[in-house]
Each structure stands twice: as C-alpha cells, then as structure tokens.
Amino acid sequence: MTSLRQENVGHVRVLSLSRPERRNAIDQGLADELSAAFEALEADRSVRAVVLAGDGGYFSAGTDLTSTSPPRTEGGAYGFLARVRRKPLIAAVEGFAFGGGFECVLACDLVVASREARFGLPEVKRGLVANSGALFRAPARLPLNLATEMLLTGDPIGAERAHLHGLVNELAEPGQALDTALALAERIVVNSPDAVQQSLHAIAVEVAEREERGWELTRAADDENAGSPDRAEGVQAFFEKRAPNWA
C-alpha cells in the first residue's frame, strides 16, 4: 500500500504524505516513494511545479521513531532533502511540521501555511540532534536567535511568527493551505518553464555548494550524539510517554 498520494492539477504535481495513523511520520518505505517520485517528475516535462502536503490535517511528525535515524536514499534524507532540483517545490502546511517534518519544509523553495500551523524542532527533548539540515537551514531561513531558540528549547513556533520572520511566504485560513499553495504554483507555471527551471537550478547549485560545510558539521554532531546515553533514554521516554531521566 502506497504512503505517498500523487495527483496532477494542470502542470502542478501534488505529493501528499499519507500515513495519517503515524502523523505522516516518514519511514524507509515512504522515503523510497518520495525519492522515486522526485526522480520521475524531474524528467516529466508536463510537470512545472510541485506541492508537498500531508494527509489527515497535518504535515509531518518527521522520522518514524521506530528508527532514530532518518530514512535515506540517493536523494538524501527522506528521499529529497539533498537533491538539487530544477522544478519549484512548495510546502503546503496544515497542523504541524515537527522535527524531520520541519526539515522537509526547510528543503522547499516556498512555504504556504495555515494560520494555525506550527513548526518545531523537538529533537533535544528526545536526546537527539536535528540531523537532516535544520542545524544550518534554520539559521539561513530565520533570524539566528530564533533558529537557536527552536533548536535549543525544542519548543514550536506558530505560523504567524514564522511568516513575520520570512520563513512562510503566504498564510492561509485553516484547511486552505493546499489551495493557496496551488494558487501560488499557478503564478509560477504560467511563466517560461525553461526560464523558471534554469533560474531555480542556478539558485539550488549555489545553495548546495554553500551547504556542504553544514552537512559535514551535522554528520559530526550526529556521530557524537550516537554514543550518548541521552539518545536512547530520550527515545524510550517518548514511547513510554514520560519525562526523560537524563544521564
């Protein structure tokens, strides 16, 4: 059974994370589906923009914690976080985007969010580090002090605050994030497909080169964290629904 719904709306491909029973947490199967979907749409000239959304009234809770490491493919974590893309990717966020779910949002080119949406990086509450791009992408997309607050407290911020600081391009009424994202995508696809793709690719290559050091430092932090007793305790406490007893 597929965990990724796909549909075309004109020249826009909508990818919907569809594991509502797991709050759209991403496991290896879903990551593989995302990787295959991004590979296919890059080669499909009828697709000029992509919208990433989630089923069940929320975006994603991130990594399925039956595994403490994000599922990886040739496209990087979750199948696409390290891809250099030519087609614009818009996040349509309802409910929440937490942990790896927020890191998926940070990997998108544009963000539309419900006014009631929340964004968070709760890894430190579980003895983990954000290991899929947030350590360098959050400070690049938000003021440094706000990104640091999110990474060190693990507390979420609302869509209004995210919009105020430039992370969110457009706010939508609850339940309207996907429609608003599609309207934004339509403003893109009326333009020259070649010019849009060439422009985005130039941006993406420059960003990828700049982010190489960030990925290196993230791997170092994650390797060090892997040996911490806090990591096992934090995940166990999460499943047991209790406060962690840090070492």
PDB file of C-alpha atoms in Angstrom:
ATOM      1  CA  MET A   1       0.000   0.000   0.000  1.00  0.00           C
ATOM      2  CA  THR A   2       1.367   3.377  -1.003  1.00  0.00           C
ATOM      3  CA  SER A   3       2.203   6.011   1.605  1.00  0.00           C
ATOM      4  CA  LEU A   4       2.507   8.791  -0.961  1.00  0.00           C
ATOM      5  CA  ARG A   5      -0.503  10.069  -2.903  1.00  0.00           C
ATOM      6  CA  GLN A   6       0.204  11.773  -6.211  1.00  0.00           C
ATOM      7  CA  GLU A   7      -2.066  13.776  -8.466  1.00  0.00           C
ATOM      8  CA  ASN A   8      -1.679  16.338 -11.211  1.00  0.00           C
ATOM      9  CA  VAL A   9      -3.515  19.646 -11.110  1.00  0.00           C
ATOM     10  CA  GLY A  10      -2.760  21.117 -14.504  1.00  0.00           C
ATOM     11  CA  HIS A  11       1.019  21.440 -14.675  1.00  0.00           C
ATOM     12  CA  VAL A  12       1.397  21.029 -10.897  1.00  0.00           C
ATOM     13  CA  ARG A  13       2.201  17.688  -9.261  1.00  0.00           C
ATOM     14  CA  VAL A  14       0.788  17.343  -5.732  1.00  0.00           C
ATOM     15  CA  LEU A  15       2.636  14.909  -3.467  1.00  0.00           C
ATOM     16  CA  SER A  16       0.750  14.104  -0.254  1.00  0.00           C
ATOM     17  CA  LEU A  17       2.370  12.262   2.641  1.00  0.00           C
ATOM     18  CA  SER A  18      -0.241   9.691   3.574  1.00  0.00           C
ATOM     19  CA  ARG A  19       0.489   7.880   6.824  1.00  0.00           C
ATOM     20  CA  PRO A  20      -2.117   9.638   8.986  1.00  0.00           C
ATOM     21  CA  GLU A  21      -2.100   6.826  11.544  1.00  0.00           C
ATOM     22  CA  ARG A  22       1.576   7.729  12.187  1.00  0.00           C
ATOM     23  CA  ARG A  23       1.034  11.500  11.821  1.00  0.00           C
ATOM     24  CA  ASN A  24       2.716  11.225   8.410  1.00  0.00           C
ATOM     25  CA  ALA A  25       5.997  10.190  10.027  1.00  0.00           C
ATOM     26  CA  ILE A  26       8.450   9.106   7.351  1.00  0.00           C
ATOM     27  CA  ASP A  27       9.775   5.552   7.300  1.00  0.00           C
ATOM     28  CA  GLN A  28      12.063   3.936   4.740  1.00  0.00           C
ATOM     29  CA  GLY A  29       9.156   2.925   2.532  1.00  0.00           C
ATOM     30  CA  LEU A  30       7.815   6.474   2.282  1.00  0.00           C
ATOM     31  CA  ALA A  31      11.324   7.851   1.733  1.00  0.00           C
ATOM     32  CA  ASP A  32      11.797   5.422  -1.155  1.00  0.00           C
ATOM     33  CA  GLU A  33       8.474   6.529  -2.650  1.00  0.00           C
ATOM     34  CA  LEU A  34       9.457  10.192  -2.340  1.00  0.00           C
ATOM     35  CA  SER A  35      12.819   9.523  -3.970  1.00  0.00           C
ATOM     36  CA  ALA A  36      11.189   7.731  -6.903  1.00  0.00           C
ATOM     37  CA  ALA A  37       8.557  10.475  -7.252  1.00  0.00           C
ATOM     38  CA  PHE A  38      11.136  13.277  -7.396  1.00  0.00           C
ATOM     39  CA  GLU A  39      13.233  11.296  -9.860  1.00  0.00           C
ATOM     40  CA  ALA A  40      10.226  10.797 -12.140  1.00  0.00           C
ATOM     41  CA  LEU A  41       8.856  14.322 -12.014  1.00  0.00           C
ATOM     42  CA  GLU A  42      12.209  15.886 -12.854  1.00  0.00           C
ATOM     43  CA  ALA A  43      12.054  14.001 -16.164  1.00  0.00           C
ATOM     44  CA  ASP A  44       8.373  14.794 -16.823  1.00  0.00           C
ATOM     45  CA  ARG A  45       8.143  17.968 -18.899  1.00  0.00           C
ATOM     46  CA  SER A  46       4.408  18.257 -18.213  1.00  0.00           C
ATOM     47  CA  VAL A  47       5.195  18.962 -14.547  1.00  0.00           C
ATOM     48  CA  ARG A  48       6.342  22.527 -13.969  1.00  0.00           C
ATOM     49  CA  ALA A  49       5.936  22.867 -10.178  1.00  0.00           C
ATOM     50  CA  VAL A  50       5.433  20.576  -7.194  1.00  0.00           C
ATOM     51  CA  VAL A  51       3.407  20.959  -3.999  1.00  0.00           C
ATOM     52  CA  LEU A  52       4.256  18.832  -0.952  1.00  0.00           C
ATOM     53  CA  ALA A  53       1.419  18.366   1.550  1.00  0.00           C
ATOM     54  CA  GLY A  54       0.230  15.930   4.211  1.00  0.00           C
ATOM     55  CA  ASP A  55      -2.973  13.990   4.784  1.00  0.00           C
ATOM     56  CA  GLY A  56      -5.005  13.979   7.981  1.00  0.00           C
ATOM     57  CA  GLY A  57      -4.867  17.685   8.787  1.00  0.00           C
ATOM     58  CA  TYR A  58      -1.135  17.887   9.472  1.00  0.00           C
ATOM     59  CA  PHE A  59       2.110  17.952   7.520  1.00  0.00           C
ATOM     60  CA  SER A  60       4.514  15.518   9.202  1.00  0.00           C
ATOM     61  CA  ALA A  61       5.914  14.472  12.567  1.00  0.00           C
ATOM     62  CA  GLY A  62       9.263  13.725  10.904  1.00  0.00           C
ATOM     63  CA  THR A  63      11.162  10.475  11.277  1.00  0.00           C
ATOM     64  CA  ASP A  64       9.164   7.458  12.356  1.00  0.00           C
ATOM     65  CA  LEU A  65      10.898   6.856  15.698  1.00  0.00           C
ATOM     66  CA  THR A  66      10.845   3.109  15.294  1.00  0.00           C
ATOM     67  CA  SER A  67      14.155   4.193  13.715  1.00  0.00           C
ATOM     68  CA  THR A  68      16.126   7.050  15.292  1.00  0.00           C
ATOM     69  CA  SER A  69      17.883   7.898  12.030  1.00  0.00           C
ATOM     70  CA  PRO A  70      16.029   9.483   9.107  1.00  0.00           C
ATOM     71  CA  PRO A  71      15.475   7.098   6.187  1.00  0.00           C
ATOM     72  CA  ARG A  72      17.940   7.865   3.416  1.00  0.00           C
ATOM     73  CA  THR A  73      18.114   7.326  -0.326  1.00  0.00           C
ATOM     74  CA  GLU A  74      20.287   8.647  -3.141  1.00  0.00           C
ATOM     75  CA  GLY A  75      18.299  11.879  -2.808  1.00  0.00           C
ATOM     76  CA  GLY A  76      19.389  12.240   0.802  1.00  0.00           C
ATOM     77  CA  ALA A  77      17.251  12.066   3.942  1.00  0.00           C
ATOM     78  CA  TYR A  78      13.554  11.392   3.247  1.00  0.00           C
ATOM     79  CA  GLY A  79      14.327  10.910  -0.428  1.00  0.00           C
ATOM     80  CA  PHE A  80      14.763  14.540  -1.447  1.00  0.00           C
ATOM     81  CA  LEU A  81      16.444  16.756   1.173  1.00  0.00           C
ATOM     82  CA  ALA A  82      19.812  16.725  -0.598  1.00  0.00           C
ATOM     83  CA  ARG A  83      18.531  16.864  -4.182  1.00  0.00           C
ATOM     84  CA  VAL A  84      19.492  19.741  -6.451  1.00  0.00           C
ATOM     85  CA  ARG A  85      16.180  20.332  -8.212  1.00  0.00           C
ATOM     86  CA  ARG A  86      15.072  22.230 -11.303  1.00  0.00           C
ATOM     87  CA  LYS A  87      11.354  22.368 -10.517  1.00  0.00           C
ATOM     88  CA  PRO A  88       9.940  24.624  -7.771  1.00  0.00           C
ATOM     89  CA  LEU A  89       8.807  22.843  -4.621  1.00  0.00           C
ATOM     90  CA  ILE A  90       6.145  24.447  -2.420  1.00  0.00           C
ATOM     91  CA  ALA A  91       5.271  23.178   1.065  1.00  0.00           C
ATOM     92  CA  ALA A  92       1.570  23.323   2.000  1.00  0.00           C
ATOM     93  CA  VAL A  93       1.476  23.046   5.783  1.00  0.00           C
ATOM     94  CA  GLU A  94      -1.587  22.293   7.879  1.00  0.00           C
ATOM     95  CA  GLY A  95      -1.425  21.345  11.555  1.00  0.00           C
ATOM     96  CA  PHE A  96       2.220  20.842  12.384  1.00  0.00           C
ATOM     97  CA  ALA A  97       5.608  20.187  10.830  1.00  0.00           C
ATOM     98  CA  PHE A  98       7.862  18.860  13.572  1.00  0.00           C
ATOM     99  CA  GLY A  99      11.406  17.504  13.567  1.00  0.00           C
ATOM    100  CA  GLY A 100      12.159  15.969  10.204  1.00  0.00           C
ATOM    101  CA  GLY A 101       8.803  17.269   9.007  1.00  0.00           C
ATOM    102  CA  PHE A 102      10.072  20.814   9.539  1.00  0.00           C
ATOM    103  CA  GLU A 103      13.345  19.865   7.878  1.00  0.00           C
ATOM    104  CA  CYS A 104      11.290  18.840   4.828  1.00  0.00           C
ATOM    105  CA  VAL A 105       9.697  22.296   4.878  1.00  0.00           C
ATOM    106  CA  LEU A 106      13.135  23.914   5.107  1.00  0.00           C
ATOM    107  CA  ALA A 107      14.152  21.987   1.979  1.00  0.00           C
ATOM    108  CA  CYS A 108      11.277  23.504  -0.015  1.00  0.00           C
ATOM    109  CA  ASP A 109      11.654  26.629  -2.130  1.00  0.00           C
ATOM    110  CA  LEU A 110       8.430  28.301  -0.963  1.00  0.00           C
ATOM    111  CA  VAL A 111       6.151  27.757   2.026  1.00  0.00           C
ATOM    112  CA  VAL A 112       2.408  28.213   2.459  1.00  0.00           C
ATOM    113  CA  ALA A 113       0.986  27.559   5.911  1.00  0.00           C
ATOM    114  CA  SER A 114      -2.335  27.599   7.678  1.00  0.00           C
ATOM    115  CA  ARG A 115      -2.546  30.349  10.282  1.00  0.00           C
ATOM    116  CA  GLU A 116      -2.924  27.579  12.870  1.00  0.00           C
ATOM    117  CA  ALA A 117       0.147  25.629  11.704  1.00  0.00           C
ATOM    118  CA  ARG A 118       3.121  25.111  13.985  1.00  0.00           C
ATOM    119  CA  PHE A 119       6.775  24.432  13.224  1.00  0.00           C
ATOM    120  CA  GLY A 120       9.154  22.779  15.654  1.00  0.00           C
ATOM    121  CA  LEU A 121      12.471  21.017  16.171  1.00  0.00           C
ATOM    122  CA  PRO A 122      11.860  18.889  19.295  1.00  0.00           C
ATOM    123  CA  GLU A 123      14.916  16.656  18.866  1.00  0.00           C
ATOM    124  CA  VAL A 124      16.680  17.914  22.018  1.00  0.00           C
ATOM    125  CA  LYS A 125      13.657  16.839  24.059  1.00  0.00           C
ATOM    126  CA  ARG A 126      14.398  13.285  22.881  1.00  0.00           C
ATOM    127  CA  GLY A 127      18.176  13.353  23.312  1.00  0.00           C
ATOM    128  CA  LEU A 128      18.744  13.778  19.577  1.00  0.00           C
ATOM    129  CA  VAL A 129      20.183  16.409  17.276  1.00  0.00           C
ATOM    130  CA  ALA A 130      18.403  17.689  14.182  1.00  0.00           C
ATOM    131  CA  ASN A 131      20.346  15.729  11.576  1.00  0.00           C
ATOM    132  CA  SER A 132      18.546  16.447   8.304  1.00  0.00           C
ATOM    133  CA  GLY A 133      19.511  20.016   7.562  1.00  0.00           C
ATOM    134  CA  ALA A 134      17.961  22.137  10.309  1.00  0.00           C
ATOM    135  CA  LEU A 135      21.284  22.904  12.008  1.00  0.00           C
ATOM    136  CA  PHE A 136      22.228  25.107   9.049  1.00  0.00           C
ATOM    137  CA  ARG A 137      18.976  25.638   7.142  1.00  0.00           C
ATOM    138  CA  ALA A 138      17.015  27.025  10.097  1.00  0.00           C
ATOM    139  CA  PRO A 139      19.610  29.792  10.733  1.00  0.00           C
ATOM    140  CA  ALA A 140      19.639  30.508   6.982  1.00  0.00           C
ATOM    141  CA  ARG A 141      15.841  30.906   6.763  1.00  0.00           C
ATOM    142  CA  LEU A 142      15.181  32.518  10.148  1.00  0.00           C
ATOM    143  CA  PRO A 143      16.976  35.071  12.343  1.00  0.00           C
ATOM    144  CA  LEU A 144      19.853  33.334  14.120  1.00  0.00           C
ATOM    145  CA  ASN A 145      18.460  33.913  17.600  1.00  0.00           C
ATOM    146  CA  LEU A 146      15.066  32.475  16.646  1.00  0.00           C
ATOM    147  CA  ALA A 147      16.610  29.429  14.968  1.00  0.00           C
ATOM    148  CA  THR A 148      18.798  28.918  18.031  1.00  0.00           C
ATOM    149  CA  GLU A 149      15.749  29.179  20.300  1.00  0.00           C
ATOM    150  CA  MET A 150      13.968  26.474  18.303  1.00  0.00           C
ATOM    151  CA  LEU A 151      16.989  24.172  18.205  1.00  0.00           C
ATOM    152  CA  LEU A 152      17.887  24.510  21.911  1.00  0.00           C
ATOM    153  CA  THR A 153      14.439  24.623  23.553  1.00  0.00           C
ATOM    154  CA  GLY A 154      12.658  22.224  21.213  1.00  0.00           C
ATOM    155  CA  ASP A 155       9.576  24.437  21.506  1.00  0.00           C
ATOM    156  CA  PRO A 156       7.478  25.161  18.396  1.00  0.00           C
ATOM    157  CA  ILE A 157       6.595  28.486  16.853  1.00  0.00           C
ATOM    158  CA  GLY A 158       3.331  29.420  15.165  1.00  0.00           C
ATOM    159  CA  ALA A 159       2.797  30.202  11.503  1.00  0.00           C
ATOM    160  CA  GLU A 160       2.193  33.889  12.219  1.00  0.00           C
ATOM    161  CA  ARG A 161       5.637  34.240  13.799  1.00  0.00           C
ATOM    162  CA  ALA A 162       7.223  32.195  11.002  1.00  0.00           C
ATOM    163  CA  HIS A 163       5.560  34.463   8.441  1.00  0.00           C
ATOM    164  CA  LEU A 164       6.710  37.598  10.276  1.00  0.00           C
ATOM    165  CA  HIS A 165      10.314  36.421  10.015  1.00  0.00           C
ATOM    166  CA  GLY A 166      10.119  35.393   6.360  1.00  0.00           C
ATOM    167  CA  LEU A 167      10.003  31.598   6.545  1.00  0.00           C
ATOM    168  CA  VAL A 168       6.390  31.430   5.349  1.00  0.00           C
ATOM    169  CA  ASN A 169       5.603  33.101   2.024  1.00  0.00           C
ATOM    170  CA  GLU A 170       1.817  33.069   2.375  1.00  0.00           C
ATOM    171  CA  LEU A 171      -0.611  32.435   5.226  1.00  0.00           C
ATOM    172  CA  ALA A 172      -3.860  30.583   4.559  1.00  0.00           C
ATOM    173  CA  GLU A 173      -7.025  30.056   6.512  1.00  0.00           C
ATOM    174  CA  PRO A 174      -7.217  26.650   8.243  1.00  0.00           C
ATOM    175  CA  GLY A 175      -7.875  23.929   5.706  1.00  0.00           C
ATOM    176  CA  GLN A 176      -6.862  26.149   2.777  1.00  0.00           C
ATOM    177  CA  ALA A 177      -3.073  25.651   2.698  1.00  0.00           C
ATOM    178  CA  LEU A 178      -3.163  23.288  -0.283  1.00  0.00           C
ATOM    179  CA  ASP A 179      -5.472  25.501  -2.343  1.00  0.00           C
ATOM    180  CA  THR A 180      -3.331  28.546  -1.538  1.00  0.00           C
ATOM    181  CA  ALA A 181      -0.181  26.645  -2.478  1.00  0.00           C
ATOM    182  CA  LEU A 182      -1.769  25.596  -5.771  1.00  0.00           C
ATOM    183  CA  ALA A 183      -2.651  29.221  -6.498  1.00  0.00           C
ATOM    184  CA  LEU A 184       0.964  30.199  -5.828  1.00  0.00           C
ATOM    185  CA  ALA A 185       2.158  27.371  -8.094  1.00  0.00           C
ATOM    186  CA  GLU A 186      -0.135  28.632 -10.861  1.00  0.00           C
ATOM    187  CA  ARG A 187       1.595  32.018 -10.689  1.00  0.00           C
ATOM    188  CA  ILE A 188       4.828  30.149 -11.463  1.00  0.00           C
ATOM    189  CA  VAL A 189       3.693  27.731 -14.173  1.00  0.00           C
ATOM    190  CA  VAL A 190       2.318  30.486 -16.432  1.00  0.00           C
ATOM    191  CA  ASN A 191       5.929  31.567 -16.943  1.00  0.00           C
ATOM    192  CA  SER A 192       8.519  30.034 -19.258  1.00  0.00           C
ATOM    193  CA  PRO A 193       9.257  26.507 -17.974  1.00  0.00           C
ATOM    194  CA  ASP A 194      12.848  26.698 -19.203  1.00  0.00           C
ATOM    195  CA  ALA A 195      13.493  30.087 -17.612  1.00  0.00           C
ATOM    196  CA  VAL A 196      11.959  29.004 -14.290  1.00  0.00           C
ATOM    197  CA  GLN A 197      13.967  25.781 -14.191  1.00  0.00           C
ATOM    198  CA  GLN A 198      17.214  27.464 -15.202  1.00  0.00           C
ATOM    199  CA  SER A 199      16.726  30.157 -12.559  1.00  0.00           C
ATOM    200  CA  LEU A 200      15.908  27.686  -9.804  1.00  0.00           C
ATOM    201  CA  HIS A 201      18.787  25.389 -10.764  1.00  0.00           C
ATOM    202  CA  ALA A 202      21.273  28.248 -10.510  1.00  0.00           C
ATOM    203  CA  ILE A 203      19.955  29.094  -7.039  1.00  0.00           C
ATOM    204  CA  ALA A 204      19.943  25.428  -5.984  1.00  0.00           C
ATOM    205  CA  VAL A 205      23.518  24.762  -7.096  1.00  0.00           C
ATOM    206  CA  GLU A 206      24.810  27.846  -5.257  1.00  0.00           C
ATOM    207  CA  VAL A 207      22.916  26.871  -2.109  1.00  0.00           C
ATOM    208  CA  ALA A 208      24.102  23.250  -2.292  1.00  0.00           C
ATOM    209  CA  GLU A 209      27.721  24.374  -2.507  1.00  0.00           C
ATOM    210  CA  ARG A 210      27.218  26.662   0.475  1.00  0.00           C
ATOM    211  CA  GLU A 211      25.544  23.876   2.472  1.00  0.00           C
ATOM    212  CA  GLU A 212      28.330  21.306   2.060  1.00  0.00           C
ATOM    213  CA  ARG A 213      30.023  22.503   5.260  1.00  0.00           C
ATOM    214  CA  GLY A 214      26.679  22.385   7.077  1.00  0.00           C
ATOM    215  CA  TRP A 215      26.138  18.740   6.139  1.00  0.00           C
ATOM    216  CA  GLU A 216      29.688  17.933   7.270  1.00  0.00           C
ATOM    217  CA  LEU A 217      29.155  19.557  10.673  1.00  0.00           C
ATOM    218  CA  THR A 218      25.738  17.900  11.018  1.00  0.00           C
ATOM    219  CA  ARG A 219      27.240  14.452  10.411  1.00  0.00           C
ATOM    220  CA  ALA A 220      29.897  15.165  13.052  1.00  0.00           C
ATOM    221  CA  ALA A 221      27.274  16.252  15.591  1.00  0.00           C
ATOM    222  CA  ASP A 222      25.099  13.233  14.837  1.00  0.00           C
ATOM    223  CA  ASP A 223      28.048  10.821  15.124  1.00  0.00           C
ATOM    224  CA  GLU A 224      28.916  12.273  18.527  1.00  0.00           C
ATOM    225  CA  ASN A 225      25.287  12.154  19.624  1.00  0.00           C
ATOM    226  CA  ALA A 226      25.021   8.485  18.613  1.00  0.00           C
ATOM    227  CA  GLY A 227      27.173   7.498  21.589  1.00  0.00           C
ATOM    228  CA  SER A 228      25.186   9.497  24.134  1.00  0.00           C
ATOM    229  CA  PRO A 229      23.042   7.600  26.662  1.00  0.00           C
ATOM    230  CA  ASP A 230      20.612  10.505  26.431  1.00  0.00           C
ATOM    231  CA  ARG A 231      19.720   9.438  22.902  1.00  0.00           C
ATOM    232  CA  ALA A 232      18.418   6.002  23.907  1.00  0.00           C
ATOM    233  CA  GLU A 233      16.727   7.402  27.019  1.00  0.00           C
ATOM    234  CA  GLY A 234      15.002  10.194  25.122  1.00  0.00           C
ATOM    235  CA  VAL A 235      13.527   7.877  22.514  1.00  0.00           C
ATOM    236  CA  GLN A 236      12.458   5.315  25.132  1.00  0.00           C
ATOM    237  CA  ALA A 237      10.813   8.030  27.218  1.00  0.00           C
ATOM    238  CA  PHE A 238       8.954   9.243  24.131  1.00  0.00           C
ATOM    239  CA  PHE A 239       7.460   5.816  23.512  1.00  0.00           C
ATOM    240  CA  GLU A 240       6.678   5.350  27.209  1.00  0.00           C
ATOM    241  CA  LYS A 241       5.061   8.821  27.337  1.00  0.00           C
ATOM    242  CA  ARG A 242       7.087  10.002  30.325  1.00  0.00           C
ATOM    243  CA  ALA A 243       9.685  12.638  31.103  1.00  0.00           C
ATOM    244  CA  PRO A 244      13.244  11.549  30.295  1.00  0.00           C
ATOM    245  CA  ASN A 245      15.735  10.832  33.059  1.00  0.00           C
ATOM    246  CA  TRP A 246      18.865  12.343  31.560  1.00  0.00           C
ATOM    247  CA  ALA A 247      22.224  10.824  32.463  1.00  0.00           C
TER     248      ALA A 247
END
